[in-house]
C-alpha atoms as one frame of an Amber mdcrd trajectory, in Angstrom:
protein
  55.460  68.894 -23.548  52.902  69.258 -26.304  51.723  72.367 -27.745  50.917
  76.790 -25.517  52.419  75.947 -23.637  51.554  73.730 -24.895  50.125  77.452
 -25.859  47.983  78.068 -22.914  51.134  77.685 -22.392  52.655  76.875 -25.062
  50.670  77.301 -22.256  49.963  79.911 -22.561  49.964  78.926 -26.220  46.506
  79.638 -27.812  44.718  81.258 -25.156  47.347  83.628 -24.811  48.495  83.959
 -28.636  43.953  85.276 -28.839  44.066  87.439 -25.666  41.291  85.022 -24.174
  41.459  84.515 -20.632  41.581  80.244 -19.407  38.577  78.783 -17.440  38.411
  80.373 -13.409  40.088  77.889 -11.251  38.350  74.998  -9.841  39.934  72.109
  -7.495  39.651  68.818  -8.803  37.344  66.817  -6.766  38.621  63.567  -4.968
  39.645  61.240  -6.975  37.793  57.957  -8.254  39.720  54.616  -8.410  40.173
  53.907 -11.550  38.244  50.491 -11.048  35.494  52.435  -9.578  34.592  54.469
 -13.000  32.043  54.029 -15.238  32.860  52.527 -18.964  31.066  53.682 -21.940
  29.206  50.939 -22.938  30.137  49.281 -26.616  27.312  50.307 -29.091  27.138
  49.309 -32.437  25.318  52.720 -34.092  27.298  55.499 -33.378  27.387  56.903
 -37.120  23.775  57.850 -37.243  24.344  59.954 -33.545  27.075  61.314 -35.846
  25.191  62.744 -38.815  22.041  63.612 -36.398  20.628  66.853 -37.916  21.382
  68.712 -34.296  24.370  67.173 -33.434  25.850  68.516 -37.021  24.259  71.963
 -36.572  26.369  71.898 -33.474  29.651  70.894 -35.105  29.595  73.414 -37.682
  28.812  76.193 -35.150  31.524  75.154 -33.042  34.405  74.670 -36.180  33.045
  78.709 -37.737  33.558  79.672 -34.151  36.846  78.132 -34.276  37.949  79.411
 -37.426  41.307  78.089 -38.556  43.551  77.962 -41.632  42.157  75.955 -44.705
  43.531  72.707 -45.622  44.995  71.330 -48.796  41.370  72.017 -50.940  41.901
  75.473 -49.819  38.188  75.620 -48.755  37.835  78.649 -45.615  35.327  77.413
 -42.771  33.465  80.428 -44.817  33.321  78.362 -47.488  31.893  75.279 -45.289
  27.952  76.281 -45.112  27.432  76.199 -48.970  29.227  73.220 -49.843  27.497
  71.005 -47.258  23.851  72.578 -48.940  25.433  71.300 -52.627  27.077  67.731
 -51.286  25.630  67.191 -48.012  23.525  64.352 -49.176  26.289  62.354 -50.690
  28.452  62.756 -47.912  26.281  61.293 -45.672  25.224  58.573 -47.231  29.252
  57.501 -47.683  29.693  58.054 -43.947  27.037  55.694 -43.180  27.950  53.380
 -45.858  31.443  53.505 -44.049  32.838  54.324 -47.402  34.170  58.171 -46.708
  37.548  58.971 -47.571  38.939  62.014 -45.761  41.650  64.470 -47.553  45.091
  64.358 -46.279  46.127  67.054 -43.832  48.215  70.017 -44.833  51.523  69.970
 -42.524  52.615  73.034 -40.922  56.015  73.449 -38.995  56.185  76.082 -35.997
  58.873  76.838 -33.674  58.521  75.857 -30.095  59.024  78.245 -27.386  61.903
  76.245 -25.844  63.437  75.413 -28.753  63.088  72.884 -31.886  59.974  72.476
 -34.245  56.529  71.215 -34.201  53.980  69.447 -36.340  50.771  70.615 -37.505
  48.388  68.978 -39.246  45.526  71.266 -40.918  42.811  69.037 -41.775  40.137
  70.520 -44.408  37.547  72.097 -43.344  35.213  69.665 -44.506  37.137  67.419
 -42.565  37.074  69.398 -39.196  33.339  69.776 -39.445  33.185  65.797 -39.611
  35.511  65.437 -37.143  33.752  67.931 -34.598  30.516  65.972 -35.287  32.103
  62.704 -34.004  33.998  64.269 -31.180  31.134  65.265 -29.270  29.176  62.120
 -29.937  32.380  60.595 -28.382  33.600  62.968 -25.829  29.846  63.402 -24.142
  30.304  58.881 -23.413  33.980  58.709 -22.420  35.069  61.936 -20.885  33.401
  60.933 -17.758  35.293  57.360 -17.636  38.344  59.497 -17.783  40.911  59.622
 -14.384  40.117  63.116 -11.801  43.997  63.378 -12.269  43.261  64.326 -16.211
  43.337  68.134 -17.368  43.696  68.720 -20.517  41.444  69.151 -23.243  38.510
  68.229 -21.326  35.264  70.273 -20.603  35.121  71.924 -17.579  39.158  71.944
 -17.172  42.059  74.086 -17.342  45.518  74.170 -16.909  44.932  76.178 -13.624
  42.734  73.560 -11.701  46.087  71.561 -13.156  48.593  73.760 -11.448  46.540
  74.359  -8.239  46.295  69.960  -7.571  49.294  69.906  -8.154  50.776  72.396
  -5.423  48.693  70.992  -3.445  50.124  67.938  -3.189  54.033  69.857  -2.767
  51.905  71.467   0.448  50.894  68.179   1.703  54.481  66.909   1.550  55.332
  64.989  -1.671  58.546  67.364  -2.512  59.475  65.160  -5.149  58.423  65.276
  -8.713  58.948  62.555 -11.713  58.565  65.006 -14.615  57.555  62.799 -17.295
  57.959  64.089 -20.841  56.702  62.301 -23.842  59.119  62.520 -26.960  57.060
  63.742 -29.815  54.036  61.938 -28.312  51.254  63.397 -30.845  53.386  62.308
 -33.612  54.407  58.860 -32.181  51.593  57.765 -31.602  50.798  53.854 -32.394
  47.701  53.433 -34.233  47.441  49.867 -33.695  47.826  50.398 -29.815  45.449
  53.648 -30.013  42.451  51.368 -32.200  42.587  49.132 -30.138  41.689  51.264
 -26.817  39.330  52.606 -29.615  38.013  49.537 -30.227  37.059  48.188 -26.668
  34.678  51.354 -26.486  33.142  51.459 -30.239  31.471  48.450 -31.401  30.253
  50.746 -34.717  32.349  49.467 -37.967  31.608  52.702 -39.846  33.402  54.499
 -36.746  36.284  52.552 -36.325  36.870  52.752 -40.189  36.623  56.650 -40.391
  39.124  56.873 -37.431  41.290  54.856 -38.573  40.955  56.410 -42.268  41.776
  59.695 -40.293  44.904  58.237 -39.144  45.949  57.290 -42.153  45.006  60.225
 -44.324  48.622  61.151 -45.066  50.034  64.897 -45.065  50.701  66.996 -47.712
  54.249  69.213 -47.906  55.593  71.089 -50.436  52.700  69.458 -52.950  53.089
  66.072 -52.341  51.389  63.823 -50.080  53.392  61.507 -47.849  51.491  58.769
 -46.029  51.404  58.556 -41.817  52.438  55.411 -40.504  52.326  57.063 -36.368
  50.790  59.822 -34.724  47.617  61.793 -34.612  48.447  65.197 -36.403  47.717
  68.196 -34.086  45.553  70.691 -35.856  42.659  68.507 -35.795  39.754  68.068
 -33.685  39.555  64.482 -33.085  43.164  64.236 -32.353  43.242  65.603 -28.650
  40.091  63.189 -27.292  42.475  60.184 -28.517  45.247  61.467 -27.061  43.423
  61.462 -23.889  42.217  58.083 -24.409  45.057  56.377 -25.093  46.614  58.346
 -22.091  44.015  56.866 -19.322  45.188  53.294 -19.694  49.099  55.486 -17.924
  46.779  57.470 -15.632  44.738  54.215 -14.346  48.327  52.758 -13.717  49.042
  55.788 -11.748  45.593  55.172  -9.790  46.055  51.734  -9.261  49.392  52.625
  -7.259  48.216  55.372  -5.355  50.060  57.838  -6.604  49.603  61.593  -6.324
  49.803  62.774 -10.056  48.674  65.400 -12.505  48.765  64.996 -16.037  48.137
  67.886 -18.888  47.342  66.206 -22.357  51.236  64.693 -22.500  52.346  66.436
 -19.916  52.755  64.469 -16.358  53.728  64.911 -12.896  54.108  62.434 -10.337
  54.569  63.542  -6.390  56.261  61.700  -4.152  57.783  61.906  -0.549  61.679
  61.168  -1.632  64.023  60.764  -4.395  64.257  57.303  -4.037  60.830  56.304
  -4.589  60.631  59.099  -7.491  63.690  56.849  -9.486  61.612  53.873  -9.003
  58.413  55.456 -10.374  60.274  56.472 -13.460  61.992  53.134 -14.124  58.822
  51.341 -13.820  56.903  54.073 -15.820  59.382  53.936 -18.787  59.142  50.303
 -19.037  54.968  50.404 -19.261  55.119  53.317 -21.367  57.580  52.069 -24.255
  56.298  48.459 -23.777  52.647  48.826 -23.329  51.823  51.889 -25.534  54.945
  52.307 -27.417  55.680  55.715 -26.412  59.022  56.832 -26.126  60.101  59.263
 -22.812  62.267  62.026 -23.544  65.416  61.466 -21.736  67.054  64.900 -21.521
  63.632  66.365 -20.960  61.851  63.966 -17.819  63.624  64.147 -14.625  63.335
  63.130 -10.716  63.430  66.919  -9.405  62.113  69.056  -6.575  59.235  70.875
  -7.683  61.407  74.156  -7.809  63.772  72.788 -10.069  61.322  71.941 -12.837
  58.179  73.590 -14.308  54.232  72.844 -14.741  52.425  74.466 -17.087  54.685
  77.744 -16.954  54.684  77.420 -13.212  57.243  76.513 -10.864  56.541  75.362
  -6.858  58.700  77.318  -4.300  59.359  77.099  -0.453  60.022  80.202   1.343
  59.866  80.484   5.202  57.668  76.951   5.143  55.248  78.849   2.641  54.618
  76.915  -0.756  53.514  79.532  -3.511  53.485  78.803  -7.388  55.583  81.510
  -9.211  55.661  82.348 -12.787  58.175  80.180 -14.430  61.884  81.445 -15.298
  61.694  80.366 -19.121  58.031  81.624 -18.920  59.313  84.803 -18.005  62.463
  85.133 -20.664  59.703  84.297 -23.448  57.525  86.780 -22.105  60.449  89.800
 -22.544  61.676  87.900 -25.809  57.883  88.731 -27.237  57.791  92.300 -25.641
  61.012  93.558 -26.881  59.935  92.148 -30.140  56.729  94.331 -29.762  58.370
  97.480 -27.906  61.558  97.596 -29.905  62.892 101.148 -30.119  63.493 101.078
 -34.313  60.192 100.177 -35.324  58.600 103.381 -36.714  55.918 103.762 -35.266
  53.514 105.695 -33.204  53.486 105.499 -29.487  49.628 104.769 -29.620  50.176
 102.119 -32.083  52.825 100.304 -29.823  50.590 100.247 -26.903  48.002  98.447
 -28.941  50.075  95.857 -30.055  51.616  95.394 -26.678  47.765  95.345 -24.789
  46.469  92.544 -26.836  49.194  90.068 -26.200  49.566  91.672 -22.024  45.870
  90.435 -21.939  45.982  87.287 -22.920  49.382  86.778 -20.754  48.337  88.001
 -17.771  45.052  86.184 -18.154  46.902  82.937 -17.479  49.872  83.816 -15.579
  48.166  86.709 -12.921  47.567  83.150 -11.637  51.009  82.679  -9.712  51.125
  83.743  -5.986  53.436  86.421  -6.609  52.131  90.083  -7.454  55.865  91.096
  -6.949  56.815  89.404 -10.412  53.960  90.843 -11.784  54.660  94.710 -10.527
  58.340  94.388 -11.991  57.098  93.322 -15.218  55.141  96.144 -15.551  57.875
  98.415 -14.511  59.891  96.763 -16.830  57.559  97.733 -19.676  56.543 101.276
 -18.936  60.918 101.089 -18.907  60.854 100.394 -22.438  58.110 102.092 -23.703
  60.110 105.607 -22.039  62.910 104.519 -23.503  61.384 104.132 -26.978  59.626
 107.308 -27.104  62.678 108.906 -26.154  64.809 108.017 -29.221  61.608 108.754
 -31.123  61.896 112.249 -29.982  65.487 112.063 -31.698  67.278 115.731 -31.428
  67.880 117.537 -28.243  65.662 120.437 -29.057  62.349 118.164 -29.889  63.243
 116.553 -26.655  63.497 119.514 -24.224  60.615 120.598 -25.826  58.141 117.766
 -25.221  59.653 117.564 -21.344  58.754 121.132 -20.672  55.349 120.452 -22.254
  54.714 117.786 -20.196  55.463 119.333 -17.066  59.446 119.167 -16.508  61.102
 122.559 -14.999  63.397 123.655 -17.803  66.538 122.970 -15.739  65.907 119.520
 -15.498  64.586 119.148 -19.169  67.910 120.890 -20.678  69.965 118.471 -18.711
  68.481 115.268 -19.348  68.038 116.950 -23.646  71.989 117.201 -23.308  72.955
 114.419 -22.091  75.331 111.829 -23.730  73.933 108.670 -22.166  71.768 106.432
 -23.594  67.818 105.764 -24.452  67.728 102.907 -21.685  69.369 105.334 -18.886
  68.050 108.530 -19.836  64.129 106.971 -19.730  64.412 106.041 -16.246  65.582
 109.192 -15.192  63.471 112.057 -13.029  62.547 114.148 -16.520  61.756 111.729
 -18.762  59.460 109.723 -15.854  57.708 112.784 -14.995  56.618 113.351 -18.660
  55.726 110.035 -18.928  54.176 108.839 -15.666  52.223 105.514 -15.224  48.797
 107.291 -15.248  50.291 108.104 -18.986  50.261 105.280 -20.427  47.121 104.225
 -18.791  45.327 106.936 -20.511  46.738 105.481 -23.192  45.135 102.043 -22.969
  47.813  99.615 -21.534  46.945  96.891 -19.097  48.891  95.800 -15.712  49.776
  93.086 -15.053  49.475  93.386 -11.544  46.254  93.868 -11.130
């Protein structure tokens, strides 16, 4: 899986690392054959759509909105707006001379959430802005060519309307899934293979050039520049549209076959009625996947699984009783207490009001993409879970035994009860969950205070 989780996911990556809340869910319409959809036609003057006085006023909005890190120049999207005034004019002209030669991208490492590292590439912001501009000149012709089966980064799409076709298709039967997982697919990515897709939809010279000049703009690390031979560095905004092009030639192979499938940027899922045929759909999908786009499948990560086994998006598919219901991921759940003890942990010094900020911008975000699973019971023990922790911390907060029976009595506890639980020997974790400690600190307590449920 790519990055969000991938955010969203990783889903929950992004959307969840800002506190946003993902698109409402919408089922995915039925599906058109792939020989049924419309091509973008080849045209031959894409680069003056490109620079188009609207369509750049657009771009920049969109990259200021997005904000980001600055790239090797060390120019902030701030910074954009008066630059373009000053150079503007030569800039276009060497984009529609086809002679514009982006900056190389500034390489960032990050930890994944299930282990190992990840690539980012941090394109300029100069280079962003440029990059916005020609994705939606793009995106507007071929996003509607793309396969029903397609979720990510498209308009209009989210990783629920992802999870929801895909249970659907575990209700109707197929109890079989071919997880496929891509090894390193954003960075492995063939740019021959990927121009040439590009290619049989832009007949512009100028365009093809600056792609492929984008491609090949090398990455900076630790001050020196290293050129890139593969791949289309995350980070920028062109990279996720060619991702998804390159990634329709697998899904109208899937179509063609009439399979049931979902796919997520790299992320796909194939349902099927038995293991046996799931086997055979992975053999044959390896083969067209390392020999026709020159991807390479992740072994120890792509399986043929029940649905319960494996996980979508931070979601796993469950039978109980002959009910199907999508719950909340196990390892989505141990990240989510990983990050809260993080943010709750009893040594950090500061102020109970504090905590409970910290903790209510990351619940948002969280439970604005997992409150989607079909079980408010997960939800309610998560939030028991937390008001847990934050009793416990404010108890060793409270330190001595005096300061402690004091605050009980304060807050309500019969003095009996407050001078045993003050005296006790056990520790923080018990003592919290005990009668005098909950009574001082109920759950309309801490939602004076501010924090969220999850169970809504």
């Amino acid at each position: 899986m790519a990055m969000w989780q991938k955010n969203q996911v990783d889903l929950a990556s992004k959307a969840v690392a800002k506190g946003e809340t993902p698109n409402p869910v919408q089922r995915g319409t039925k599906a058109i054959p792939a020989n049924s959809r419309p091509e973008s036609p080849v045209e031959t003057e894409l680069m003056e759509e490109v620079v188009n006085r609207e369509n750049l006023f657009k771009a920049l909005h969109r990259v200021k909105a997005n904000a980001g890190a600055p790239g090797v120049d060390g120019m902030t999207v701030q910074e954009l707006p008066d630059f373009l005034r000053q150079h503007w004019p030569r800039l276009k002209e060497e984009l529609l001379k086809g002679i514009y030669q982006p900056q190389p991208v500034r390489r960032v490492v990050i930890a994944k959430p299930d282990g190992g590292s990840r690539n980012l590439g941090i394109p300029s912001a100069l280079d962003r802005f440029i990059q916005q501009a020609t994705l939606q000149v793009l995106q507007k012709r071929w996003d509607r060519t793309f396969s029903d089966h397609s979720y990510g980064f498209r308009p209009g799409r989210s990783a629920h309307q992802a999870v929801a076709r895909a249970e659907d298709y575990v209700k109707e039967g197929f109890t079989w899934v071919v997880d496929l997982d891509l090894e390193k697919f954003f960075d492995r990515v063939n740019h021959d293979v990927l121009m040439g897709r590009i290619a049989r939809r832009v007949g512009d010279k100028r365009l093809l050039k600056l792609i492929r000049t984008y491609l090949k703009a090398g990455v900076m690390e630790n001050g020196l520049v290293g050129p890139t031979d593969e791949g289309t560095p995350q980070g920028g905004p062109l990279s996720p549209l060619l991702s998804n092009l390159l990634l329709d030639e697998l899904d109208k192979k899937l179509e063609q076959r009439g399979h049931r499938f979902v796919r997520y940027a790299d992320d796909c899922n194939i349902y099927v009625r038995s293991e046996r045929a799931g086997q055979r759909v992975m053999a044959s999908l390896k083969a067209f996947l390392t020999q026709v786009l020159k991807l390479k499948v992740n072994e120890s990560k792509s399986a043929v699984a029940r649905p319960s086994d494996r996980k979508f998006l931070g979601f796993t598919f469950i039978e109980r009783k002959g009910v199907v219901r999508r719950y909340i991921a196990p390892k989505a759940l141990l990240r989510f207490k990983e990050r809260i003890r993080e943010l709750s942990g009893r040594n950090r010094g500061i102020s109970m009001e504090r905590m409970v900020e910290d903790l209510s911008r990351y619940l948002r975000g969280w439970r604005g993409y997992f409150a989607f699973c079909e079980t408010p019971w997960q939800l309610a023990s998560l939030d028991s879970w937390i008001r847990h922790r934050l009793r416990s911390f404010q108890w060793k907060q409270w330190r001595h035994g005096p300061k402690k029976f004091q605050e009980l009595t304060k807050r309500g506890v019969d003095p009996k009860t407050a001078a045993q639980t003050a005296g006790s020997g056990h520790g923080p974790w018990r003592l919290s969950n005990s009668p005098g400690p909950r009574k001082a600190m109920p759950n309309v307590y801490f939602k004076a205070l501010g924090l969220p449920t999850l169970n809504r």
